[in-house]
Amino acid sequence: MAKQNITVKRTISNNWFLLKIALQEAPLYTVEQLTTRARHRLIVFIEHIYMIGYIIDSIQYRRPFAEVFWFVLTVFAFVTLIAQVLPNYVETRLKPLSREKIRRRIRMELYRKAAEMDLKNYDDPNYYNEFVWAMGEAAQRTDSVIGTFANFIGEIAGILVMAGYVLSQDVFGLALTAVSVCLLLVLSNLYNKYRLAFQEKLKPLERKRDYIGRVFYLPEYAKELRMSHVRPKLQEEFEEASGQMRRIAQKETRRLWILKLCIRYGCDTLLFEGVYLICLMFQTIVREAFGYGTAVTLYNSCGSLKSCSGSLAEVLTEFPEHGRYIEKIRHFLECPVEICQREDAEAVQDAFDGIDLHNVSFSYPGGGQVLQNVNLTIRKGERIALVGYNGAGKTTLVKLLMRLYDVTEGKITRNGKDIRELKLDEYRGQFATLFQDYQLFAATLGENIVMDRKPIEEQKAQPLLGKSGFDRKFAALPKGYDTPLTREFDEDGVSFSGGEAQMVGICRSLYQDSPVIVLDEPSSALDPLSEYNLNHTMTNLSRDKTVIFISHRLSTTRLADRIYMLEEGQVVESGSHSELMELNGKYAAMFRLQMEKYR
Ligand code: ADP
């Protein structure tokens, strides 16, 4: 994914965006997770650092046994509670339920957006990739964000506790640790920079070697490889790339090795373990400034302080990374929906009377004009055919009719009212569709016909089964309308042939109480006779409905009351089949051409 730079404010806001969802959905779990690291750091300090020092000091200064005993017991009880009992409860009880809640909320937000987003976004590969990616990434990213916040809080808490303790005992120790940490951060930064540069230099060579590798093992190349003289040349290139990689590695790794040496032995061994340990021993043994236990506690606290600071530096790099990913999720979620309902939209209540296109022009985003100045009329009960060569704009016109896109110029009216002033769902509900690429869903047959949460009304569906020709197949299904379609979730699921699936599609479109049926080349996979039969069936079955069908096979257009012939986005002819044949224009020419083909 290409790196995009976002501001610090936006980075914080993005990380907070996901954390807020987690806090809203599962507050107890999220707060527990956020404090995990802090509790861990606290336990390390109390149990492994402070208590050890306390015991050693107790031996040195002969504290009463009962006092030491109660101290140790209290520490163990506290540690058991927050390091064993609480996490155990959270891991086994709280986590599964809470994670599910958070994931559900995020998915629902994404699905809601996916269902309402403009269809044009599917045409934009960048947006579409972002959408697919956001779907896969969002839930998992929330876990990572909680983890990062938890580490951030934990390391800060660790630093405060350790630094507070060291400061109260030994200011010099704190100063030395600070110097060691700063050096460590600067050198580590440099090391990472060089390591990345090293990897970048290797990348093109690795790509080249991978490509040559693929040529040797992929079957597509097997014949060429044997029949041509390309092999020695590829081997030579492979050797050359390997040689270059070796030379780069020789040069770059020297620098990395020296830096690592400075980090490990300069900052750690020499400055901290060497200088500080000697100073501490001098203070304790010679000047008797500290008890033995306090010296041990101080040394360990400084070590822990160093480790907290290192981890904090790492954690801080995670926020921008999350920020960049969450930016994409938010971009997807916050992208405005253009085709939406106006606040004062009117309900679609009156009986369907007709649709009119008034001087409609349309272009896809970033594309040229697809429809120009189209005027057409569709009246109640009419059979309308849209014909024209591929790319003429038929499908686009139907998409505009259903308000999947909005017109660029002109307007579309239903019963004289601009469709942009109507309630979107109710307006779309006026259409039942049978698309070329209609889909059956992994649900029961009944649900696939009803396409709603309501149960199927068998009395309404039964005649449709017969008319669509699906009745014989239906009789052979023991579970009838409850037959699960597809094997996605059910091993007994039934897979239908293309023709059978199409019959279900027909039943679905006729079952809807929509006054208009749109058939967008649902028959393009069929031979001309079957296509004729399908369109004939559809037009007969839906006598009381308006039918709009797109077909590039003109035999079926004889069934239409009116044909609109489109060419380069314009209506060039309109009329009934016989009228257009008489006109002897473009439609007639196209019709004759097709007839000759099938003769
Ligand atoms: P038809 O249905 O008559 O074959 P279409 O309406 O599918 O024609 O396409 C009309 C024109 O619009 C074609 O030039 C096509 O390339 C273009 N087009 C179709 N869909 C899109 C889209 N989603 N984005 C950009 N251009 C498109």
Coordinates of C-alpha atoms in Angstrom, one line a residue, residues 46-589:
I46 CA 6.9 -4.5 42.9
E47 CA 7.6 -8.2 42.7
H48 CA 10.9 -8.5 40.8
I49 CA 12.6 -5.3 41.6
Y50 CA 11.4 -3.6 44.8
M51 CA 10.6 -6.8 46.8
I52 CA 14.0 -8.4 46.1
G53 CA 15.7 -5.2 47.3
Y54 CA 13.5 -5.1 50.3
I55 CA 14.4 -8.6 51.3
I56 CA 18.1 -8.1 50.8
D57 CA 17.9 -4.8 52.9
S58 CA 15.9 -6.7 55.5
I59 CA 18.6 -9.3 55.8
Q60 CA 21.3 -6.6 56.0
Y61 CA 19.5 -4.4 58.6
R62 CA 17.8 -7.4 60.4
R63 CA 14.2 -6.4 60.0
P64 CA 11.7 -8.4 62.1
F65 CA 10.6 -11.6 60.3
A66 CA 6.9 -10.9 60.8
E67 CA 7.2 -7.6 59.1
V68 CA 9.0 -9.1 56.1
F69 CA 6.5 -12.0 56.0
W70 CA 3.5 -9.8 55.9
F71 CA 5.0 -7.6 53.2
V72 CA 5.8 -10.6 51.0
L73 CA 2.4 -12.1 51.5
T74 CA 0.7 -8.8 50.6
V75 CA 2.7 -8.5 47.5
F76 CA 1.9 -12.1 46.4
A77 CA -1.8 -11.6 47.1
F78 CA -1.9 -8.4 45.0
V79 CA 0.1 -9.9 42.2
T80 CA -2.0 -13.1 42.1
L81 CA -5.1 -11.0 41.9
I82 CA -4.1 -8.7 39.1
A83 CA -1.7 -11.0 37.2
Q84 CA -3.7 -14.3 37.5
V85 CA -7.3 -14.0 38.5
L86 CA -8.3 -11.0 36.5
P87 CA -6.5 -11.9 33.2
N88 CA -7.9 -15.4 33.5
Y89 CA -11.4 -14.2 33.8
V90 CA -10.9 -11.7 30.9
E91 CA -9.3 -14.2 28.6
T92 CA -11.8 -17.0 29.0
R93 CA -15.1 -15.0 29.7
L94 CA -14.9 -11.4 28.7
K95 CA -12.7 -11.5 25.6
P96 CA -14.7 -13.8 23.3
L97 CA -17.9 -11.9 24.0
S98 CA -16.4 -8.4 23.8
R99 CA -14.3 -8.9 20.7
E100 CA -17.4 -10.3 19.0
K101 CA -19.4 -7.2 20.0
I102 CA -16.7 -4.8 18.7
R103 CA -16.3 -6.8 15.4
R104 CA -20.0 -6.9 14.9
R105 CA -20.3 -3.1 15.3
I106 CA -17.5 -2.4 12.9
R107 CA -18.8 -4.9 10.3
M108 CA -22.3 -3.5 10.5
E109 CA -20.9 0.0 9.9
L110 CA -19.0 -1.2 6.8
Y111 CA -21.9 -3.2 5.5
R112 CA -24.3 -0.3 5.9
K113 CA -21.9 1.9 4.0
A114 CA -21.3 -0.8 1.3
A115 CA -25.1 -1.1 0.7
E116 CA -25.7 2.6 0.4
M117 CA -22.5 3.7 -1.5
D118 CA -22.9 4.9 -5.0
L119 CA -22.6 2.3 -7.7
K120 CA -20.1 4.5 -9.5
N121 CA -17.6 3.7 -6.7
Y122 CA -17.5 0.1 -7.9
D123 CA -16.2 1.5 -11.2
D124 CA -13.3 3.3 -9.5
P125 CA -10.6 0.6 -8.9
N126 CA -8.9 2.6 -6.2
Y127 CA -12.1 3.1 -4.2
Y128 CA -13.1 -0.5 -4.8
N129 CA -9.7 -1.9 -3.6
E130 CA -10.0 0.3 -0.5
F131 CA -13.5 -1.0 0.1
V132 CA -12.5 -4.6 -0.2
W133 CA -9.4 -4.0 1.9
A134 CA -11.4 -2.1 4.6
M135 CA -13.8 -5.0 4.9
G136 CA -10.9 -7.4 5.6
E137 CA -8.8 -5.2 7.8
A138 CA -11.0 -3.1 10.1
A139 CA -11.8 -5.6 12.8
Q140 CA -8.3 -6.9 13.1
R141 CA -6.9 -3.4 13.2
T142 CA -9.1 -2.5 16.2
D143 CA -7.3 -5.3 18.2
S144 CA -3.9 -3.8 17.1
V145 CA -4.9 -0.3 18.1
I146 CA -6.1 -1.4 21.6
G147 CA -2.8 -3.3 21.9
T148 CA -0.8 -0.2 20.9
F149 CA -2.6 2.1 23.3
A150 CA -2.2 -0.5 26.1
N151 CA 1.6 -0.6 25.4
F152 CA 1.7 3.2 25.3
I153 CA 0.0 3.5 28.6
G154 CA 2.0 0.7 30.1
E155 CA 5.4 2.0 29.1
I156 CA 4.5 5.5 30.3
A157 CA 3.4 4.0 33.6
G158 CA 6.6 2.0 33.8
I159 CA 8.8 5.0 33.1
L160 CA 7.0 7.1 35.8
V161 CA 7.2 4.4 38.4
M162 CA 10.9 3.5 37.8
A163 CA 12.0 7.1 37.2
G164 CA 10.2 8.2 40.3
Y165 CA 11.9 5.6 42.4
V166 CA 15.4 6.2 40.9
L167 CA 15.0 9.9 41.3
S168 CA 14.1 9.5 45.0
Q169 CA 17.4 7.6 45.6
D170 CA 20.0 8.4 43.0
V171 CA 19.8 11.4 40.6
F172 CA 23.1 10.4 38.9
G173 CA 21.6 7.0 38.0
L174 CA 18.7 8.6 36.4
A175 CA 20.9 11.0 34.4
L176 CA 23.1 8.2 33.2
T177 CA 20.1 6.1 32.2
A178 CA 18.7 9.1 30.3
V179 CA 22.0 9.5 28.4
S180 CA 22.1 5.8 27.6
V181 CA 18.5 5.8 26.4
C182 CA 19.0 8.9 24.2
L183 CA 22.1 7.4 22.6
L184 CA 20.3 4.1 22.1
L185 CA 17.4 5.9 20.3
V186 CA 19.6 7.9 18.0
L187 CA 21.8 4.9 17.0
S188 CA 18.8 2.6 16.6
N189 CA 17.2 5.2 14.4
L190 CA 20.3 5.4 12.2
Y191 CA 20.5 1.6 12.1
N192 CA 16.9 1.2 10.9
K193 CA 17.5 3.9 8.3
Y194 CA 20.5 2.1 6.9
R195 CA 18.8 -1.3 7.1
L196 CA 15.8 0.0 5.1
A197 CA 18.1 1.5 2.5
F198 CA 19.9 -1.8 2.2
Q199 CA 16.7 -3.7 1.7
E200 CA 15.5 -1.1 -0.9
K201 CA 18.7 -1.6 -2.9
L202 CA 18.2 -5.4 -2.9
K203 CA 14.5 -5.2 -3.9
P204 CA 14.9 -4.8 -7.7
L205 CA 17.5 -7.5 -7.8
E206 CA 15.3 -9.8 -5.8
R207 CA 12.4 -9.1 -8.1
K208 CA 14.6 -10.0 -11.1
R209 CA 15.7 -13.2 -9.5
D210 CA 12.1 -14.1 -8.6
Y211 CA 11.0 -13.5 -12.1
I212 CA 13.8 -15.8 -13.4
G213 CA 12.8 -18.4 -10.8
R214 CA 9.2 -18.3 -12.0
V215 CA 10.3 -18.8 -15.6
F216 CA 12.0 -22.0 -14.5
Y217 CA 9.1 -23.5 -12.6
L218 CA 5.8 -22.2 -14.0
P219 CA 4.2 -24.5 -16.6
E220 CA 3.4 -21.6 -19.0
Y221 CA 7.1 -21.2 -19.7
A222 CA 8.0 -24.9 -19.8
K223 CA 7.7 -25.4 -23.6
E224 CA 9.6 -22.2 -24.5
L225 CA 12.3 -23.0 -22.1
R226 CA 13.0 -26.3 -23.8
M227 CA 12.5 -25.2 -27.3
S228 CA 14.6 -22.0 -27.3
H229 CA 18.1 -20.8 -26.2
V230 CA 16.8 -18.6 -23.5
R231 CA 18.0 -20.7 -20.7
P232 CA 21.7 -19.8 -20.6
K233 CA 20.8 -16.2 -20.9
L234 CA 18.5 -16.4 -17.9
Q235 CA 21.1 -18.3 -15.9
E236 CA 23.6 -15.6 -16.7
E237 CA 21.2 -12.9 -15.6
F238 CA 20.5 -14.8 -12.4
E239 CA 24.2 -15.1 -11.6
E240 CA 24.7 -11.4 -12.4
A241 CA 21.8 -10.4 -10.1
S242 CA 23.2 -12.7 -7.3
G243 CA 26.7 -11.2 -7.7
Q244 CA 25.3 -7.7 -7.4
M245 CA 23.3 -8.6 -4.3
R246 CA 26.5 -10.1 -2.7
R247 CA 28.5 -6.9 -3.4
I248 CA 25.7 -4.7 -2.0
A249 CA 25.5 -6.9 1.1
Q250 CA 29.3 -6.8 1.6
K251 CA 29.3 -3.0 1.6
E252 CA 26.1 -2.3 3.6
T253 CA 26.4 -5.0 6.3
R254 CA 29.8 -3.5 7.5
R255 CA 28.1 -0.3 8.5
L256 CA 25.2 -2.1 10.1
W257 CA 27.5 -4.4 12.0
I258 CA 29.4 -1.4 13.5
L259 CA 26.2 0.3 14.5
K260 CA 24.9 -2.8 16.2
L261 CA 28.1 -3.1 18.1
C262 CA 27.8 0.5 19.3
I263 CA 24.2 -0.1 20.3
R264 CA 24.8 -3.4 22.1
Y265 CA 28.2 -2.8 23.7
G266 CA 28.5 1.0 23.7
C267 CA 25.1 2.0 25.2
D268 CA 24.4 -1.2 27.1
T269 CA 27.5 -3.0 28.3
L270 CA 29.9 -0.1 28.5
L271 CA 27.8 2.9 29.6
F272 CA 25.1 1.1 31.6
E273 CA 26.4 -2.2 32.9
G274 CA 30.0 -0.9 33.1
V275 CA 30.0 2.7 34.2
Y276 CA 26.8 2.7 36.3
L277 CA 27.5 -0.6 38.0
I278 CA 30.9 0.5 39.1
C279 CA 29.5 3.9 40.4
L280 CA 26.8 2.1 42.3
M281 CA 29.2 -0.4 43.8
F282 CA 31.5 2.5 44.9
Q283 CA 28.5 4.4 46.5
T284 CA 27.3 1.3 48.3
I285 CA 30.6 -0.4 49.4
V286 CA 33.0 2.5 49.8
R287 CA 30.7 5.4 50.7
E288 CA 27.9 3.2 52.2
A289 CA 25.3 5.6 50.7
F290 CA 22.9 2.7 49.9
G291 CA 22.0 -0.6 51.5
Y292 CA 22.7 -3.7 49.3
G293 CA 19.0 -4.2 48.6
T294 CA 18.6 -0.6 47.5
A295 CA 21.6 -0.9 45.2
V296 CA 20.1 -4.0 43.6
T297 CA 16.7 -2.2 43.3
L298 CA 18.3 0.8 41.8
Y299 CA 20.3 -1.1 39.2
N300 CA 17.2 -3.2 38.2
S301 CA 15.0 -0.1 38.1
C302 CA 17.4 1.7 35.7
G303 CA 17.5 -1.4 33.5
S304 CA 13.8 -1.6 33.4
L305 CA 13.5 2.2 32.8
K306 CA 15.8 1.7 29.8
S307 CA 13.6 -1.1 28.5
C308 CA 10.4 0.9 29.0
S309 CA 11.9 3.8 27.0
G310 CA 13.0 1.6 24.2
S311 CA 9.5 0.0 24.0
L312 CA 7.9 3.4 24.1
A313 CA 9.9 4.5 21.1
E314 CA 8.8 1.5 19.2
V315 CA 5.1 1.9 20.3
L316 CA 5.2 5.5 19.0
T317 CA 6.0 4.3 15.5
E318 CA 2.9 2.1 15.6
F319 CA 0.4 5.0 15.9
P320 CA 1.3 6.6 12.5
E321 CA 1.1 3.1 10.9
H322 CA -2.4 2.5 12.3
G323 CA -3.3 6.1 11.4
R324 CA -2.5 5.4 7.7
Y325 CA -4.6 2.3 7.7
I326 CA -7.5 3.7 9.6
E327 CA -7.4 6.7 7.2
K328 CA -8.5 4.4 4.5
I329 CA -11.2 2.8 6.6
R330 CA -12.5 6.3 7.4
H331 CA -12.2 7.5 3.9
F332 CA -14.4 4.6 2.9
L333 CA -16.9 5.2 5.7
E334 CA -17.0 9.0 5.3
C335 CA -17.1 9.1 1.6
P336 CA -20.3 11.1 0.8
V337 CA -23.1 9.3 -0.8
E338 CA -24.3 11.3 -3.8
I339 CA -27.3 9.4 -4.7
C340 CA -29.3 9.8 -1.6
Q341 CA -32.7 10.9 -0.5
R342 CA -33.5 14.5 0.1
E343 CA -34.8 15.4 3.5
D344 CA -38.1 16.5 2.1
A345 CA -38.5 13.5 -0.2
E346 CA -42.0 12.4 -1.0
A347 CA -43.4 9.0 -0.5
V348 CA -44.3 6.9 -3.6
Q349 CA -47.9 6.2 -3.0
D350 CA -49.8 6.9 -6.1
A351 CA -50.4 4.1 -8.7
F352 CA -47.7 3.9 -11.4
D353 CA -48.6 5.8 -14.5
G354 CA -45.4 6.1 -16.4
I355 CA -41.8 7.3 -16.6
D356 CA -40.5 10.0 -18.9
L357 CA -36.9 11.0 -19.7
H358 CA -36.6 14.7 -20.5
N359 CA -33.4 15.7 -22.4
V360 CA -31.3 13.3 -20.4
S361 CA -27.5 13.4 -20.8
F362 CA -25.1 11.4 -18.8
S363 CA -21.4 10.7 -18.4
Y364 CA -19.6 8.3 -16.0
P365 CA -17.2 10.0 -13.7
G366 CA -14.0 10.7 -15.6
G367 CA -15.5 9.4 -18.8
G368 CA -17.0 10.9 -22.0
Q369 CA -20.7 11.5 -22.6
V370 CA -22.5 8.2 -22.8
L371 CA -26.1 9.4 -23.2
Q372 CA -27.0 12.6 -25.0
N373 CA -30.3 14.4 -24.9
V374 CA -32.4 11.3 -24.6
N375 CA -36.2 11.8 -24.5
L376 CA -38.4 8.8 -24.1
T377 CA -41.7 7.8 -22.6
I378 CA -42.7 4.6 -20.8
R379 CA -46.4 4.2 -20.0
K380 CA -48.1 1.8 -17.7
G381 CA -48.5 -1.7 -19.1
E382 CA -46.3 -1.1 -22.1
R383 CA -43.6 -3.5 -23.3
I384 CA -40.6 -1.4 -24.1
A385 CA -37.5 -2.7 -25.9
L386 CA -34.2 -0.9 -25.9
V387 CA -32.1 -2.0 -28.7
G388 CA -28.8 -1.0 -30.2
Y389 CA -25.2 -2.2 -30.8
N390 CA -22.9 -2.9 -27.8
G391 CA -21.9 0.3 -26.1
A392 CA -24.9 2.2 -27.4
G393 CA -25.9 3.1 -23.8
K394 CA -28.8 0.7 -23.1
T395 CA -27.7 -0.6 -19.8
T396 CA -26.7 2.9 -18.7
L397 CA -30.1 4.2 -19.5
V398 CA -31.7 1.4 -17.4
K399 CA -29.4 2.3 -14.5
L400 CA -30.5 5.9 -14.7
L401 CA -34.1 4.8 -14.7
M402 CA -33.6 2.9 -11.5
R403 CA -31.7 5.8 -10.0
L404 CA -28.5 3.8 -9.5
Y405 CA -26.9 6.8 -11.0
D406 CA -28.2 10.4 -11.3
V407 CA -28.5 12.1 -14.7
T408 CA -25.8 14.7 -15.5
E409 CA -28.3 16.9 -17.4
G410 CA -32.1 16.8 -17.9
K411 CA -34.4 14.9 -15.6
I412 CA -36.4 11.7 -15.2
T413 CA -39.9 11.9 -13.9
R414 CA -42.4 9.3 -12.5
N415 CA -46.0 10.3 -12.9
G416 CA -44.6 13.8 -13.8
K417 CA -42.5 14.1 -10.6
D418 CA -38.7 14.3 -10.7
I419 CA -37.5 11.0 -9.3
R420 CA -34.8 12.9 -7.2
E421 CA -37.7 14.3 -5.1
L422 CA -39.0 10.8 -4.2
K423 CA -38.0 8.5 -1.4
L424 CA -35.2 6.5 -2.9
D425 CA -36.1 3.0 -1.5
E426 CA -39.7 3.4 -2.4
Y427 CA -38.8 4.6 -5.9
R428 CA -36.4 1.7 -6.5
G429 CA -39.1 -0.6 -5.2
Q430 CA -41.1 0.2 -8.3
F431 CA -38.7 -2.0 -10.3
A432 CA -38.2 -5.8 -10.3
T433 CA -35.1 -6.7 -12.2
L434 CA -33.7 -9.7 -14.0
F435 CA -30.1 -8.8 -14.8
Q436 CA -27.7 -10.6 -17.1
D437 CA -25.6 -11.3 -14.0
Y438 CA -28.4 -12.0 -11.5
Q439 CA -27.4 -13.8 -8.4
L440 CA -28.9 -16.5 -6.3
F441 CA -28.0 -16.1 -2.6
A442 CA -27.0 -18.7 -0.1
A443 CA -30.5 -18.9 1.4
T444 CA -33.5 -21.0 0.9
L445 CA -35.4 -21.1 -2.4
G446 CA -38.3 -19.3 -0.7
E447 CA -36.0 -16.5 0.5
N448 CA -34.5 -16.3 -2.9
I449 CA -37.9 -15.6 -4.4
V450 CA -39.2 -13.2 -1.8
M451 CA -35.9 -11.4 -1.2
D452 CA -37.2 -10.0 2.0
R453 CA -37.7 -11.0 5.6
K454 CA -41.3 -11.9 5.1
P455 CA -42.2 -15.6 4.6
I456 CA -43.2 -16.7 1.2
E457 CA -46.9 -16.6 0.3
E458 CA -47.3 -20.0 -1.4
Q459 CA -50.5 -19.1 -3.1
K460 CA -48.8 -16.2 -4.8
A461 CA -45.7 -18.1 -5.7
Q462 CA -47.3 -21.4 -6.9
P463 CA -48.7 -20.1 -10.2
L464 CA -45.4 -18.4 -11.0
L465 CA -43.5 -21.7 -10.7
G466 CA -45.8 -23.3 -13.3
K467 CA -45.6 -20.3 -15.7
S468 CA -41.8 -20.0 -15.5
G469 CA -41.4 -23.7 -16.1
F470 CA -39.8 -24.4 -12.7
D471 CA -42.7 -26.6 -11.4
R472 CA -41.1 -29.9 -12.5
K473 CA -37.9 -29.2 -10.8
F474 CA -39.7 -27.9 -7.8
A475 CA -41.7 -31.1 -7.4
A476 CA -38.4 -33.0 -7.1
L477 CA -37.2 -30.9 -4.2
P478 CA -38.2 -32.7 -1.0
K479 CA -37.8 -29.6 1.1
G480 CA -39.8 -27.4 -1.3
Y481 CA -39.4 -23.7 -0.6
D482 CA -37.1 -24.5 2.3
T483 CA -34.5 -26.1 0.0
P484 CA -31.2 -24.4 0.8
L485 CA -29.5 -23.0 -2.3
T486 CA -25.7 -23.3 -2.8
R487 CA -23.5 -25.5 -0.5
E488 CA -22.0 -22.4 1.1
F489 CA -23.5 -23.1 4.6
D490 CA -25.4 -26.3 4.1
E491 CA -24.0 -29.6 2.8
D492 CA -27.5 -30.6 1.6
G493 CA -27.6 -27.3 -0.4
V494 CA -28.8 -27.6 -4.0
S495 CA -26.9 -26.1 -6.9
F496 CA -29.1 -25.2 -9.9
S497 CA -28.1 -25.3 -13.5
G498 CA -28.0 -22.0 -15.4
G499 CA -31.5 -22.5 -16.8
E500 CA -33.0 -23.5 -13.5
A501 CA -31.4 -20.5 -11.7
Q502 CA -32.8 -18.3 -14.4
M503 CA -36.3 -19.7 -13.7
V504 CA -35.9 -18.8 -10.0
G505 CA -34.8 -15.4 -11.2
I506 CA -38.0 -15.1 -13.2
C507 CA -40.1 -16.1 -10.3
R508 CA -38.3 -13.6 -8.1
S509 CA -38.9 -10.7 -10.5
L510 CA -42.6 -11.6 -11.0
Y511 CA -43.2 -12.2 -7.3
Q512 CA -42.3 -8.6 -6.4
D513 CA -45.2 -6.3 -6.3
S514 CA -43.4 -3.9 -8.5
P515 CA -45.2 -2.2 -11.4
V516 CA -42.2 -2.3 -13.7
I517 CA -40.0 -5.3 -14.7
V518 CA -36.6 -4.7 -16.2
L519 CA -35.0 -7.5 -18.1
D520 CA -31.4 -6.6 -18.9
E521 CA -30.3 -9.2 -21.4
P522 CA -31.0 -12.0 -18.9
S523 CA -31.0 -14.3 -21.9
S524 CA -27.7 -13.4 -23.5
A525 CA -26.3 -16.9 -22.6
L526 CA -29.2 -18.6 -24.3
D527 CA -29.6 -19.6 -27.9
P528 CA -32.0 -17.4 -30.0
L529 CA -35.0 -19.7 -29.6
S530 CA -34.7 -20.0 -25.9
E531 CA -34.2 -16.3 -25.6
Y532 CA -37.4 -15.7 -27.6
N533 CA -39.2 -18.2 -25.3
L534 CA -37.9 -16.5 -22.2
N535 CA -38.9 -13.0 -23.3
H536 CA -42.2 -14.3 -24.6
T537 CA -42.8 -16.0 -21.2
M538 CA -41.9 -12.8 -19.3
T539 CA -44.0 -10.6 -21.4
N540 CA -47.0 -12.9 -21.1
L541 CA -46.5 -13.6 -17.4
S542 CA -46.5 -10.0 -16.5
R543 CA -49.5 -8.8 -18.5
D544 CA -50.5 -6.2 -15.9
K545 CA -46.9 -4.8 -15.6
T546 CA -44.7 -2.5 -17.5
V547 CA -41.8 -4.4 -19.0
I548 CA -38.6 -2.8 -20.2
F549 CA -36.2 -5.2 -21.9
I550 CA -32.8 -4.8 -23.4
S551 CA -31.9 -7.3 -26.0
H552 CA -29.4 -7.3 -28.7
R553 CA -31.3 -10.1 -30.4
L554 CA -34.0 -8.5 -32.4
S555 CA -36.3 -11.4 -32.8
T556 CA -37.7 -10.7 -29.4
T557 CA -38.4 -7.1 -30.1
R558 CA -41.5 -8.0 -32.1
L559 CA -43.1 -8.5 -28.7
A560 CA -42.6 -4.9 -27.8
D561 CA -45.2 -2.2 -28.0
R562 CA -42.5 0.3 -28.6
I563 CA -38.9 0.0 -29.5
Y564 CA -36.2 2.6 -28.8
M565 CA -33.1 2.2 -31.0
L566 CA -30.0 3.8 -29.4
E567 CA -26.8 4.7 -31.2
E568 CA -23.9 6.4 -29.5
G569 CA -26.1 7.5 -26.6
Q570 CA -28.9 8.9 -28.7
V571 CA -32.3 7.6 -29.5
V572 CA -32.2 7.4 -33.3
E573 CA -35.5 5.7 -34.0
S574 CA -38.6 4.7 -32.1
G575 CA -41.8 2.9 -32.8
S576 CA -43.3 -0.6 -33.1
H577 CA -41.5 -3.3 -34.9
S578 CA -43.6 -2.9 -38.0
E579 CA -43.3 0.8 -38.0
L580 CA -39.6 0.7 -37.8
M581 CA -39.4 -2.0 -40.5
E582 CA -41.5 0.3 -42.7
L583 CA -39.2 3.2 -41.9
N584 CA -36.4 1.1 -43.3
G585 CA -33.8 2.8 -41.3
K586 CA -31.1 1.6 -38.9
Y587 CA -33.4 -0.7 -36.9
A588 CA -34.5 -2.4 -40.1
A589 CA -30.9 -2.8 -41.3

